[in-house]
Short mmCIF file of C-alpha atoms in Angstrom, two decimals:
data_model
loop_
_atom_site.label_atom_id
_atom_site.label_comp_id
_atom_site.label_asym_id
_atom_site.label_seq_id
_atom_site.Cartn_x
_atom_site.Cartn_y
_atom_site.Cartn_z
CA MET A 199 6.22 23.63 9.74
CA ASN A 200 7.93 25.73 7.11
CA GLU A 201 11.05 26.46 9.13
CA PRO A 202 14.16 24.71 7.91
CA PRO A 203 15.21 21.85 10.18
CA LYS A 204 17.81 22.86 12.79
CA GLU A 205 19.52 19.50 12.55
CA PRO A 206 20.40 17.86 9.22
CA VAL A 207 17.97 15.13 8.19
CA LYS A 208 19.67 11.86 8.97
CA TYR A 209 16.99 9.37 8.02
CA VAL A 210 13.55 9.11 6.52
CA GLN A 211 11.09 6.63 7.89
CA SER A 212 8.59 5.17 5.49
CA HIS A 213 6.10 2.42 6.15
CA VAL A 214 5.46 -0.34 3.66
CA TYR A 215 2.03 -1.93 3.73
CA LEU A 216 1.48 -4.93 1.48
CA PRO A 217 -1.91 -6.61 1.85
CA TYR A 218 -2.23 -10.24 0.71
CA HIS A 219 -5.08 -12.62 0.01
CA TYR A 220 -4.01 -16.22 0.58
CA VAL A 221 -5.07 -18.92 -1.87
CA ALA A 222 -4.40 -22.34 -0.39
CA GLY A 223 -4.59 -24.05 -3.76
CA ASP A 224 -6.36 -27.24 -4.62
CA TYR A 225 -4.01 -29.62 -2.79
CA ARG A 226 -3.46 -27.61 0.38
CA ALA A 227 -7.17 -26.83 0.67
CA ARG A 228 -8.08 -30.52 0.67
CA TYR A 229 -5.37 -31.24 3.23
CA LEU A 230 -6.48 -28.47 5.58
CA ARG A 231 -10.17 -29.34 5.28
CA ALA A 232 -9.46 -32.97 6.24
CA LEU A 233 -7.70 -31.93 9.46
CA LYS A 234 -11.07 -30.79 10.73
CA ASP A 235 -12.17 -34.45 10.66
CA LYS A 236 -8.92 -35.62 12.32
CA LYS A 237 -7.68 -36.96 9.01
CA ILE A 238 -4.21 -36.39 7.59
CA LEU A 239 -4.12 -36.59 3.79
CA GLY A 240 -1.19 -37.19 1.52
CA SER A 241 -0.90 -37.43 -2.24
CA LYS A 242 0.42 -40.56 -3.92
CA CYS A 243 2.98 -40.48 -6.72
CA SER A 244 1.43 -42.14 -9.77
CA ARG A 245 4.77 -43.72 -10.68
CA THR A 246 6.48 -44.72 -7.44
CA GLY A 247 3.55 -44.92 -5.03
CA LYS A 248 5.32 -42.71 -2.49
CA VAL A 249 2.96 -40.63 -0.35
CA PHE A 250 3.71 -36.95 0.32
CA VAL A 251 2.39 -35.15 3.40
CA PRO A 252 1.33 -32.35 3.08
CA PRO A 253 0.21 -33.34 -0.42
CA LEU A 254 2.40 -32.27 -3.34
CA LEU A 255 0.99 -32.05 -6.84
CA ASN A 256 3.92 -33.94 -8.29
CA SER A 257 6.78 -36.03 -7.04
CA PRO A 258 9.90 -33.84 -6.99
CA GLU A 259 11.89 -37.05 -7.43
CA SER A 260 10.05 -38.85 -10.26
CA PHE A 261 8.29 -35.71 -11.66
CA ALA A 262 5.12 -37.78 -12.16
CA PRO A 263 1.83 -36.25 -11.00
CA ALA A 264 0.61 -37.27 -7.56
CA THR A 265 -3.10 -37.26 -8.21
CA GLU A 266 -4.52 -39.77 -5.73
CA PHE A 267 -5.23 -38.63 -2.17
CA VAL A 268 -4.70 -41.16 0.62
CA GLU A 269 -5.06 -40.97 4.37
CA VAL A 270 -2.00 -41.59 6.54
CA ALA A 271 -1.80 -42.38 10.25
CA ASP A 272 -1.74 -39.67 12.90
CA LYS A 273 1.22 -41.40 14.50
CA GLY A 274 4.75 -41.94 13.33
CA VAL A 275 8.42 -41.74 14.17
CA ILE A 276 10.73 -38.87 15.14
CA THR A 277 13.34 -38.86 12.36
CA THR A 278 15.36 -35.91 13.62
CA PHE A 279 14.85 -33.20 16.23
CA CYS A 280 16.34 -30.22 18.02
CA ILE A 281 15.89 -28.66 21.44
CA VAL A 282 14.87 -25.01 21.23
CA ASN A 283 16.29 -22.73 23.93
CA ILE A 284 15.28 -19.31 22.57
CA PRO A 285 11.75 -17.93 22.75
CA VAL A 286 10.00 -17.32 19.42
CA ILE A 287 8.08 -14.05 19.18
CA GLY A 288 4.37 -14.71 19.09
CA ARG A 289 4.63 -18.27 20.37
CA ASP A 290 3.67 -18.88 23.93
CA LEU A 291 5.81 -21.96 24.58
CA GLN A 292 7.85 -22.71 27.65
CA ILE A 293 11.52 -23.21 26.76
CA PRO A 294 13.27 -25.51 26.26
CA TYR A 295 10.97 -27.45 23.95
CA VAL A 296 11.49 -29.97 21.17
CA ALA A 297 10.88 -29.30 17.47
CA ALA A 298 11.04 -32.47 15.43
CA SER A 299 10.59 -33.99 12.03
CA VAL A 300 7.97 -36.69 12.23
CA ALA A 301 7.47 -39.26 9.48
CA LEU A 302 3.88 -40.39 9.78
CA ASP A 303 3.17 -44.08 9.16
CA GLY A 304 2.50 -44.39 5.44
CA ALA A 305 4.21 -41.12 4.45
CA ALA A 306 7.44 -40.79 2.46
CA LEU A 307 8.23 -37.29 3.76
CA SER A 308 8.25 -36.00 7.31
CA ILE A 309 6.40 -33.00 8.70
CA PHE A 310 7.57 -30.56 11.35
CA ALA A 311 6.05 -31.07 14.76
CA LEU A 312 6.13 -29.85 18.32
CA ILE A 313 6.87 -32.63 20.84
CA LEU A 314 5.44 -32.27 24.35
CA GLU A 315 4.59 -34.44 27.36
CA VAL A 316 8.20 -35.60 27.53
CA GLN A 317 11.45 -34.23 28.98
CA PRO A 318 13.50 -32.77 26.09
CA GLU A 319 16.50 -34.84 27.20
CA ALA A 320 14.47 -38.03 26.76
CA VAL A 321 13.61 -37.42 23.07
CA ARG A 322 15.42 -39.73 20.62
CA MET A 323 15.62 -40.29 16.88
CA GLY A 324 13.41 -43.30 16.26
CA MET A 325 10.98 -42.50 19.07
CA ARG A 326 7.32 -43.29 18.28
CA VAL A 327 4.89 -40.37 18.67
CA GLU A 328 1.20 -39.64 18.13
CA ALA A 329 -0.79 -36.51 17.37
CA VAL A 330 -2.76 -34.77 20.09
CA TRP A 331 -5.75 -33.17 18.41
CA LYS A 332 -7.88 -30.27 19.51
CA PRO A 333 -11.26 -31.46 20.83
CA ASP A 334 -14.23 -31.97 18.49
CA GLY A 335 -15.92 -28.72 17.59
CA GLU A 336 -12.72 -26.71 18.09
CA ARG A 337 -10.90 -27.77 14.92
CA HIS A 338 -11.02 -25.24 12.09
CA GLY A 339 -9.06 -26.91 9.32
CA ASP A 340 -5.67 -25.36 10.03
CA HIS A 341 -2.30 -26.48 11.33
CA GLU A 342 -3.23 -25.70 14.91
CA ASP A 343 -5.77 -28.54 14.80
CA ILE A 344 -2.90 -30.81 15.82
CA MET A 345 -1.73 -29.17 19.03
CA TYR A 346 1.42 -31.27 19.36
CA PHE A 347 2.77 -34.83 19.28
CA ARG A 348 3.58 -36.98 22.32
CA PRO A 349 5.40 -40.31 22.81
CA THR A 350 3.25 -43.43 22.40
CA GLY A 351 5.48 -45.64 24.56
CA GLU A 352 5.92 -48.13 21.70
CA PRO A 353 9.43 -49.51 21.07
CA ASP A 354 11.74 -47.27 19.02
CA GLU A 355 12.15 -47.82 15.29
CA PRO A 356 15.57 -48.64 13.84
CA MET A 357 17.21 -45.82 11.88
CA GLU A 358 17.24 -47.84 8.62
CA SER A 359 13.42 -47.65 8.58
CA PHE A 360 13.34 -43.84 8.42
CA ILE A 361 16.73 -42.62 7.21
CA ARG A 362 15.25 -41.94 3.73
CA ARG A 363 12.30 -40.01 5.20
CA LEU A 364 14.08 -37.33 7.22
CA MET B 251 31.62 -9.92 -33.83
CA SER B 252 33.19 -13.17 -32.67
CA LYS B 253 31.46 -16.40 -33.53
CA LEU B 254 28.14 -16.90 -31.78
CA ARG B 255 26.21 -20.10 -31.30
CA ASN B 256 22.80 -20.39 -32.90
CA VAL B 257 20.22 -20.70 -30.13
CA ALA B 258 16.54 -21.31 -30.74
CA VAL B 259 13.22 -21.29 -28.96
CA VAL B 260 11.98 -24.88 -29.28
CA GLY B 261 9.00 -25.09 -26.94
CA PHE B 262 6.44 -22.86 -25.30
CA ALA B 263 3.44 -23.44 -23.09
CA GLN B 264 1.26 -20.86 -21.40
CA ALA B 265 -1.72 -21.03 -19.07
CA PRO B 266 -4.53 -18.82 -20.43
CA ILE B 267 -4.34 -15.47 -18.64
CA VAL B 268 -7.11 -15.03 -16.06
CA ALA B 269 -7.97 -12.29 -13.58
CA CYS B 270 -7.85 -14.66 -10.64
CA ASP B 271 -7.40 -18.40 -10.21
CA GLU B 272 -8.93 -19.02 -6.78
CA HIS B 273 -8.19 -22.74 -6.88
CA HIS B 274 -4.51 -23.04 -7.66
CA THR B 275 -1.25 -21.76 -6.30
CA ALA B 276 1.34 -20.34 -8.69
CA GLN B 277 3.17 -23.68 -8.55
CA GLU B 278 -0.02 -25.59 -9.33
CA MET B 279 -0.52 -23.34 -12.36
CA LEU B 280 3.06 -23.82 -13.50
CA TYR B 281 3.42 -27.62 -13.31
CA PRO B 282 1.07 -28.41 -16.26
CA GLN B 283 2.89 -25.83 -18.41
CA VAL B 284 6.30 -27.37 -17.69
CA ARG B 285 4.94 -30.79 -18.61
CA ARG B 286 3.33 -29.47 -21.81
CA ALA B 287 6.45 -27.64 -22.95
CA LEU B 288 8.60 -30.74 -22.38
CA ALA B 289 6.04 -33.01 -24.04
CA ASP B 290 5.93 -30.74 -27.10
CA CYS B 291 9.70 -31.18 -27.41
CA GLY B 292 9.26 -34.93 -26.92
CA VAL B 293 11.70 -35.09 -24.01
CA GLU B 294 11.83 -35.82 -20.30
CA ARG B 295 13.05 -33.22 -17.84
CA ASP B 296 16.55 -34.73 -17.69
CA ALA B 297 17.13 -33.45 -21.25
CA ILE B 298 17.32 -29.91 -19.81
CA ASP B 299 20.72 -28.61 -18.62
CA TYR B 300 19.86 -25.26 -17.10
CA GLN B 301 16.84 -23.55 -15.62
CA VAL B 302 15.97 -19.97 -14.82
CA ALA B 303 12.82 -18.40 -13.40
CA GLY B 304 11.38 -14.91 -13.50
CA SER B 305 9.14 -14.26 -10.53
CA ALA B 306 8.93 -12.16 -7.37
CA ASP B 307 7.84 -13.34 -3.96
CA TYR B 308 6.37 -9.88 -3.32
CA ILE B 309 3.70 -10.63 -5.91
CA ASP B 310 1.92 -13.41 -4.01
CA GLY B 311 3.56 -12.91 -0.61
CA ARG B 312 4.97 -16.39 -0.17
CA PRO B 313 8.48 -16.22 1.29
CA PHE B 314 10.87 -18.31 -0.77
CA GLY B 315 8.14 -19.18 -3.25
CA PHE B 316 10.79 -19.43 -5.95
CA VAL B 317 12.33 -22.37 -4.08
CA ALA B 318 8.98 -24.18 -3.96
CA ALA B 319 8.80 -23.83 -7.75
CA LEU B 320 11.90 -26.01 -8.21
CA ASP B 321 9.82 -29.14 -7.53
CA VAL B 322 7.38 -28.38 -10.34
CA MET B 323 10.23 -27.46 -12.71
CA GLY B 324 11.49 -31.03 -12.46
CA SER B 325 14.88 -30.09 -11.02
CA TRP B 326 16.20 -33.62 -10.80
CA PRO B 327 18.87 -34.82 -11.49
CA PRO B 328 20.27 -31.55 -10.07
CA ARG B 329 20.89 -28.85 -12.64
CA GLN B 330 22.11 -25.28 -12.62
CA ASP B 331 19.45 -22.84 -11.51
CA LEU B 332 18.97 -19.10 -11.41
CA HIS B 333 16.11 -16.91 -10.26
CA LEU B 334 15.49 -13.34 -11.42
CA GLU B 335 13.12 -10.84 -9.85
CA MET B 336 12.40 -9.59 -13.36
CA ASP B 337 10.20 -10.30 -16.30
CA ALA B 338 11.03 -13.85 -17.36
CA ALA B 339 12.07 -12.59 -20.83
CA PHE B 340 15.22 -11.33 -19.10
CA ALA B 341 15.65 -14.86 -17.74
CA ALA B 342 15.61 -16.08 -21.34
CA TYR B 343 18.36 -13.58 -22.10
CA TYR B 344 20.44 -15.04 -19.24
CA ALA B 345 19.90 -18.55 -20.56
CA TRP B 346 21.06 -17.42 -24.00
CA LEU B 347 24.23 -15.97 -22.42
CA ARG B 348 24.93 -19.24 -20.62
CA MET B 349 24.66 -21.06 -23.93
CA GLN B 350 27.06 -18.62 -25.57
CA ALA B 351 29.49 -19.29 -22.72
CA GLY B 352 29.18 -22.99 -23.55
CA ASP B 353 27.79 -23.84 -20.10
CA CYS B 354 24.70 -25.60 -21.40
CA ASP B 355 22.91 -26.71 -24.56
CA SER B 356 19.32 -26.47 -23.36
CA ALA B 357 17.44 -24.41 -20.83
CA MET B 358 14.02 -24.11 -19.29
CA VAL B 359 12.73 -20.58 -18.67
CA VAL B 360 9.64 -20.13 -16.52
CA GLY B 361 7.57 -17.18 -15.37
CA TYR B 362 4.85 -17.35 -12.74
CA GLY B 363 3.21 -15.30 -10.03
CA LYS B 364 -0.29 -14.51 -8.84
CA VAL B 365 -1.15 -10.85 -8.65
CA SER B 366 -4.64 -11.71 -7.37
CA GLU B 367 -3.06 -12.81 -4.09
CA GLY B 368 -1.24 -9.55 -3.60
CA SER B 369 -1.58 -5.91 -4.41
CA PRO B 370 0.34 -4.99 -7.56
CA GLU B 371 -0.10 -1.24 -7.11
CA HIS B 372 1.60 -1.44 -3.71
CA VAL B 373 4.34 -3.79 -4.88
CA LEU B 374 5.16 -1.80 -8.01
CA ASN B 375 5.27 1.43 -6.02
CA LEU B 376 8.30 -0.08 -4.25
CA GLN B 377 10.25 -0.16 -7.51
CA LEU B 378 10.42 3.61 -7.45
CA GLU B 379 13.11 5.74 -5.90
CA PRO B 380 12.15 5.56 -2.22
CA TYR B 381 12.54 9.08 -0.81
CA TYR B 382 10.59 11.31 -3.19
CA LEU B 383 8.67 9.14 -5.66
CA ALA B 384 7.54 6.02 -3.78
CA ALA B 385 6.65 8.18 -0.78
CA ILE B 386 4.00 10.15 -2.69
CA GLY B 387 2.18 6.95 -3.56
CA LEU B 388 2.82 6.81 -7.30
CA ASP B 389 1.95 3.47 -8.80
CA VAL B 390 2.59 2.05 -12.24
CA LYS B 391 -0.62 3.53 -13.67
CA SER B 392 0.20 7.05 -12.58
CA THR B 393 3.78 6.88 -13.86
CA ALA B 394 2.46 5.53 -17.17
CA ALA B 395 0.08 8.50 -17.28
CA LEU B 396 2.98 10.92 -16.72
CA GLN B 397 4.74 9.31 -19.65
CA ALA B 398 1.63 9.35 -21.84
CA SER B 399 1.14 13.03 -21.09
CA ALA B 400 4.75 13.84 -22.00
CA TYR B 401 4.47 11.86 -25.24
CA MET B 402 1.18 13.45 -26.27
CA ALA B 403 2.53 16.95 -25.60
CA ARG B 404 5.60 16.38 -27.76
CA SER B 405 4.06 14.39 -30.62
CA GLY B 406 0.62 15.91 -30.80
CA ALA B 407 -0.99 12.47 -30.38
CA THR B 408 -4.58 12.76 -29.21
CA ASP B 409 -7.05 10.79 -27.16
CA ASP B 410 -8.42 9.46 -30.49
CA ASP B 411 -5.00 8.09 -31.43
CA LEU B 412 -4.72 6.26 -28.13
CA ALA B 413 -8.22 4.83 -28.61
CA GLU B 414 -7.34 3.58 -32.11
CA ILE B 415 -4.24 1.74 -30.85
CA ALA B 416 -6.20 0.22 -27.96
CA ALA B 417 -8.96 -0.90 -30.34
CA HIS B 418 -6.42 -2.50 -32.67
CA ASN B 419 -5.01 -4.57 -29.79
CA ARG B 420 -8.47 -5.50 -28.55
CA ALA B 421 -9.51 -6.72 -32.01
CA ALA B 422 -6.37 -8.88 -32.22
CA GLY B 423 -6.81 -10.25 -28.69
CA ALA B 424 -10.28 -11.53 -29.58
CA ARG B 425 -8.59 -14.16 -31.80
CA ASN B 426 -6.09 -15.31 -29.13
CA PRO B 427 -7.41 -18.10 -26.90
CA ASP B 428 -4.84 -17.30 -24.18
CA ALA B 429 -5.80 -13.62 -23.92
CA GLN B 430 -7.63 -12.47 -20.82
CA VAL B 431 -9.78 -9.87 -22.59
CA ARG B 432 -11.29 -11.47 -25.66
CA GLN B 433 -14.01 -8.95 -26.53
CA ALA B 434 -13.15 -6.62 -29.38
CA ALA B 435 -14.05 -2.98 -28.74
CA THR B 436 -14.19 -0.04 -31.13
CA ALA B 437 -12.10 3.07 -30.65
CA GLU B 438 -15.33 4.97 -30.04
CA GLU B 439 -16.34 2.58 -27.24
CA LEU B 440 -12.93 2.76 -25.62
CA ARG B 441 -12.87 6.54 -25.83
CA ARG B 442 -16.08 6.59 -23.79
CA THR B 443 -14.52 4.64 -20.90
CA PRO B 444 -13.82 6.73 -17.79
CA TRP B 445 -10.47 8.22 -16.93
CA ALA B 446 -8.22 5.94 -14.91
CA VAL B 447 -5.43 8.46 -14.53
CA GLN B 448 -5.60 11.26 -17.07
CA PRO B 449 -4.72 11.09 -19.97
CA LEU B 450 -5.26 7.31 -19.70
CA ARG B 451 -8.74 5.81 -19.75
CA THR B 452 -9.67 2.46 -18.18
CA GLY B 453 -10.08 1.12 -21.73
CA TYR B 454 -6.43 1.92 -22.45
CA LEU B 455 -5.02 -0.04 -19.52
CA PRO B 456 -4.39 -3.76 -19.25
CA PRO B 457 -6.49 -5.85 -16.89
CA VAL B 458 -4.77 -7.33 -13.82
CA GLY B 459 -4.01 -10.90 -14.76
CA GLU B 460 -2.09 -14.03 -13.88
CA SER B 461 -0.71 -16.97 -15.79
CA ALA B 462 2.21 -19.40 -15.80
CA VAL B 463 4.63 -19.78 -18.66
CA CYS B 464 7.35 -22.24 -19.66
CA LEU B 465 9.69 -21.74 -22.61
CA ILE B 466 12.46 -24.08 -23.74
CA LEU B 467 15.65 -22.88 -25.42
CA ALA B 468 18.23 -25.09 -27.13
CA ALA B 469 21.47 -24.56 -28.98
CA GLU B 470 22.23 -25.65 -32.52
CA GLY B 471 22.60 -29.40 -32.78
CA LYS B 472 20.08 -30.03 -30.02
CA ALA B 473 17.39 -27.58 -31.15
CA GLU B 474 16.67 -29.42 -34.42
CA LYS B 475 16.10 -32.65 -32.48
CA LEU B 476 13.60 -31.05 -30.11
CA CYS B 477 11.51 -29.09 -32.59
CA SER B 478 10.52 -29.48 -36.24
CA GLN B 479 10.68 -25.69 -36.72
CA PRO B 480 13.00 -24.08 -34.17
CA VAL B 481 12.77 -20.30 -34.03
CA TRP B 482 16.31 -18.97 -33.98
CA ILE B 483 17.56 -15.96 -32.08
CA HIS B 484 19.23 -13.75 -34.66
CA GLY B 485 19.99 -10.82 -32.42
CA LEU B 486 19.24 -9.47 -28.96
CA ASP B 487 20.19 -6.58 -26.78
CA GLN B 488 19.07 -5.03 -23.51
CA ARG B 489 19.53 -1.51 -22.23
CA ALA B 490 18.58 0.12 -18.95
CA GLU B 491 18.33 3.79 -18.20
CA MET B 492 18.19 5.90 -15.07
CA GLN B 493 15.58 5.29 -12.40
CA ALA B 494 14.81 8.96 -11.75
CA LEU B 495 11.78 9.74 -13.89
CA GLY B 496 12.59 13.45 -13.89
CA GLY B 497 16.04 12.82 -15.30
CA ARG B 498 15.03 11.38 -18.65
CA ASP B 499 12.90 12.40 -21.60
CA LEU B 500 9.80 10.40 -20.76
CA SER B 501 8.31 11.11 -24.17
CA ARG B 502 10.93 8.82 -25.74
CA SER B 503 12.50 5.48 -24.97
CA ALA B 504 16.22 5.85 -25.49
CA SER B 505 16.89 2.34 -24.15
CA THR B 506 14.44 0.73 -26.59
CA ALA B 507 15.97 2.67 -29.48
CA LEU B 508 19.50 1.56 -28.63
CA ALA B 509 18.55 -2.04 -27.82
CA ALA B 510 16.62 -2.33 -31.10
CA GLN B 511 19.45 -0.83 -33.11
CA LYS B 512 22.01 -3.24 -31.59
CA ALA B 513 19.76 -6.30 -31.84
CA LEU B 514 18.91 -5.55 -35.49
CA ALA B 515 22.57 -5.03 -36.36
CA MET B 516 23.41 -8.37 -34.74
CA ALA B 517 20.67 -9.96 -36.84
CA GLY B 518 22.13 -8.41 -39.98
CA LEU B 519 19.17 -6.07 -40.40
CA SER B 520 19.05 -2.32 -40.42
CA ARG B 521 15.38 -1.60 -39.86
CA ALA B 522 12.63 -2.99 -37.68
CA ASP B 523 10.16 -3.05 -40.59
CA GLU B 524 12.25 -5.77 -42.26
CA VAL B 525 10.52 -8.28 -39.96
CA ASP B 526 6.96 -9.54 -40.46
CA LEU B 527 5.63 -9.01 -36.96
CA LEU B 528 6.43 -7.46 -33.61
CA GLU B 529 5.18 -8.33 -30.15
CA LEU B 530 5.62 -5.32 -27.87
CA SER B 531 5.49 -5.20 -24.06
CA ALA B 532 3.69 -1.88 -24.08
CA ALA B 533 1.19 -1.59 -21.27
CA THR B 534 -0.63 1.47 -22.64
CA PRO B 535 -1.30 2.80 -26.16
CA ALA B 536 1.08 5.70 -25.42
CA GLU B 537 3.86 3.25 -24.49
CA GLU B 538 3.19 1.37 -27.71
CA MET B 539 3.58 4.55 -29.73
CA ILE B 540 6.81 5.42 -27.91
CA VAL B 541 8.23 1.94 -28.48
CA ARG B 542 7.19 1.92 -32.15
CA GLU B 543 8.82 5.29 -32.64
CA ALA B 544 11.99 4.16 -30.83
CA MET B 545 12.21 1.24 -33.25
CA GLY B 546 11.89 3.55 -36.23
CA LEU B 547 8.34 2.45 -37.07
CA ASP B 548 5.24 4.48 -37.76
CA ALA B 549 3.92 5.41 -34.30
CA LYS B 550 0.32 4.64 -35.32
CA GLY B 551 -1.52 2.90 -38.10
CA SER B 552 0.46 0.70 -40.53
CA THR B 553 -0.57 -2.84 -41.38
CA ARG B 554 2.89 -4.21 -42.02
CA PRO B 555 4.79 -5.31 -40.08
CA ALA B 556 1.95 -6.67 -37.94
CA ILE B 557 2.06 -5.33 -34.40
CA ASN B 558 0.81 -7.38 -31.45
CA PRO B 559 -1.15 -9.99 -33.45
CA SER B 560 -1.78 -11.70 -30.08
CA GLY B 561 -3.52 -8.62 -28.72
CA GLY B 562 -0.50 -7.58 -26.68
CA PRO B 563 -0.45 -6.60 -23.01
CA LEU B 564 -3.71 -4.64 -23.32
CA THR B 565 -5.53 -7.98 -23.57
CA GLY B 566 -3.45 -9.76 -20.92
CA HIS B 567 -0.59 -8.45 -18.81
CA PRO B 568 0.55 -10.92 -16.14
CA ILE B 569 3.32 -9.19 -14.20
CA LEU B 570 6.80 -10.68 -14.83
CA MET B 571 5.48 -12.88 -17.66
CA THR B 572 4.36 -10.34 -20.24
CA GLY B 573 7.78 -10.17 -21.92
CA LEU B 574 8.29 -13.93 -21.99
CA ILE B 575 4.83 -14.33 -23.51
CA ARG B 576 5.91 -11.91 -26.30
CA LEU B 577 8.84 -14.22 -27.01
CA GLY B 578 6.56 -17.24 -26.92
CA GLU B 579 4.11 -15.52 -29.26
CA VAL B 580 6.83 -14.84 -31.83
CA PHE B 581 7.82 -18.52 -31.52
CA ARG B 582 4.22 -19.54 -32.15
CA GLN B 583 3.97 -17.26 -35.17
CA LEU B 584 7.20 -18.38 -36.80
CA SER B 585 6.85 -22.08 -36.00
CA GLY B 586 3.30 -22.26 -37.33
CA GLY B 587 1.51 -22.63 -33.99
CA ALA B 588 -0.33 -19.31 -33.78
CA GLY B 589 -3.70 -20.64 -34.95
CA ALA B 590 -6.46 -18.06 -35.42
CA HIS B 591 -4.17 -15.07 -34.90
CA ALA B 592 -1.40 -16.27 -37.25
CA VAL B 593 0.33 -13.73 -39.49
CA ALA B 594 0.40 -15.41 -42.90
CA GLY B 595 3.87 -16.23 -44.21
CA ALA B 596 5.73 -14.78 -41.24
CA ARG B 597 9.46 -15.59 -41.33
CA ARG B 598 10.99 -13.05 -38.98
CA GLY B 599 9.76 -11.28 -35.87
CA ILE B 600 10.72 -9.06 -32.97
CA ALA B 601 9.86 -9.70 -29.32
CA HIS B 602 10.19 -6.78 -26.93
CA ALA B 603 10.19 -6.95 -23.13
CA SER B 604 10.19 -4.13 -20.66
CA GLN B 605 10.84 -3.83 -16.96
CA GLY B 606 10.34 -1.02 -14.49
CA HIS B 607 8.35 2.19 -14.54
CA CYS B 608 8.01 4.16 -17.79
CA LEU B 609 9.94 1.69 -19.95
CA GLN B 610 13.06 1.93 -17.80
CA HIS B 611 14.72 -1.25 -19.02
CA ASN B 612 14.15 -2.78 -22.44
CA LEU B 613 15.09 -6.02 -24.13
CA VAL B 614 14.72 -6.71 -27.84
CA PHE B 615 14.91 -10.12 -29.50
CA VAL B 616 15.07 -10.52 -33.29
CA LEU B 617 14.01 -14.03 -34.33
CA GLY B 618 13.71 -15.97 -37.55
CA ARG B 619 12.92 -19.35 -39.06
CA GLU B 620 16.42 -19.84 -40.49
CA ARG B 621 19.67 -20.20 -38.60
CA ARG B 622 21.58 -16.95 -38.45
CA TRP B 623 25.19 -18.10 -38.32
CA SER B 624 26.70 -20.90 -40.35
#
């Protein structure tokens, strides 16, 4: 223990441990709680009426508060997407899979979503998709409550309808 | 000195400091303050040219949290933006520099962060030199105690002196509605509190607290339109010294002394007691005595100039906002908005901000009701 090291010290390893306590905040807490009841909530800009999902406390565009909470549909349109060919540590997904931006009906912003039950090559911008929820009694009010989205089979939407909601 | 632009503080809004806000994120705490500060100036967000934030994602553990804050700062139409992992008072210094360079005429400076979501003693340990100091687990309280011990040994200051300073701050904080600790306490009561880290008692240390702060700066020509009594920056200077605690005289603050001397000279003053009040970012009574001494003031006692009329950091010390709140407090005092803790007839003041362990980096603002340069 007290002998001098035979080799010069080349590096020192030190571990950093930073514990955190997550506060969802007023808006995110309401959003997460509603997922348990298969409801997706957005907040409505008091000036422009645009609905943000997940809810934002103010419109970044108009700067007005978004105080009213409204429910949006659990289906929408793929606005843009990519095909993932590298595995993500901690995610047990078979590659390739599709990660997409989905603008839910009634929402001015899109959310990120996993798209399954379709061949990656068949996914298109404008494709209609719907949420696949965890069964009743298994939802906890977190993002995993929506397992993924899948095509509805409805006709595609034209790009003009979603180009401002990417 | 070449010609400088007159720049003033024209607006300030602060969320009352609390130990823990379980219901709001840092951004949710900040948005109302941005709106209040703008409303007080009677302008919309597009009147602001430049914005700069002081915060650290290590505080609440949200990666890229400073980007999320842009939405609540009203960053549209797009404007120049900067983010500092420092006390937001240093962000105000940056904004002042940008105005001197002629890049902008107005700026928003915000500070936010929620220590209740993280672990400040762990985060602040990481500011230390990593191989010898951080590794032995020193946190900001223990380094402050090392400094207090060095100061007491040199100056002969006693536990009673520390208790008197703490009691003075506590009495002042009781009149400040934004302070976190609003119960006055006598020196005797504080001297009976248990040791935190000797020679510092729990009664001599600030509570852990969080807030959100927004301050608006504007240059001459614009400042008068935004505020009926702008508070002008007459002088400012910042100095940093070495990180190694063993390499400097911890019983003194050489960087505060030099920054104060330069800032006062820029303001056309020679002594710190020519102002009416000082707000000091001293997190312990020993730090306050060291900072007072470095500024050439009586280390204890003295009723004029007034020191920490807001109660100072001992009654509310939100990490990375404490210095900006000092600047905001001097603005309140000199613009007539200090309410119950107002210093009567105050015309000039000093705001001091500090960053790092044991007063490593210090910033001094000298402010006044009149414009400095014609």
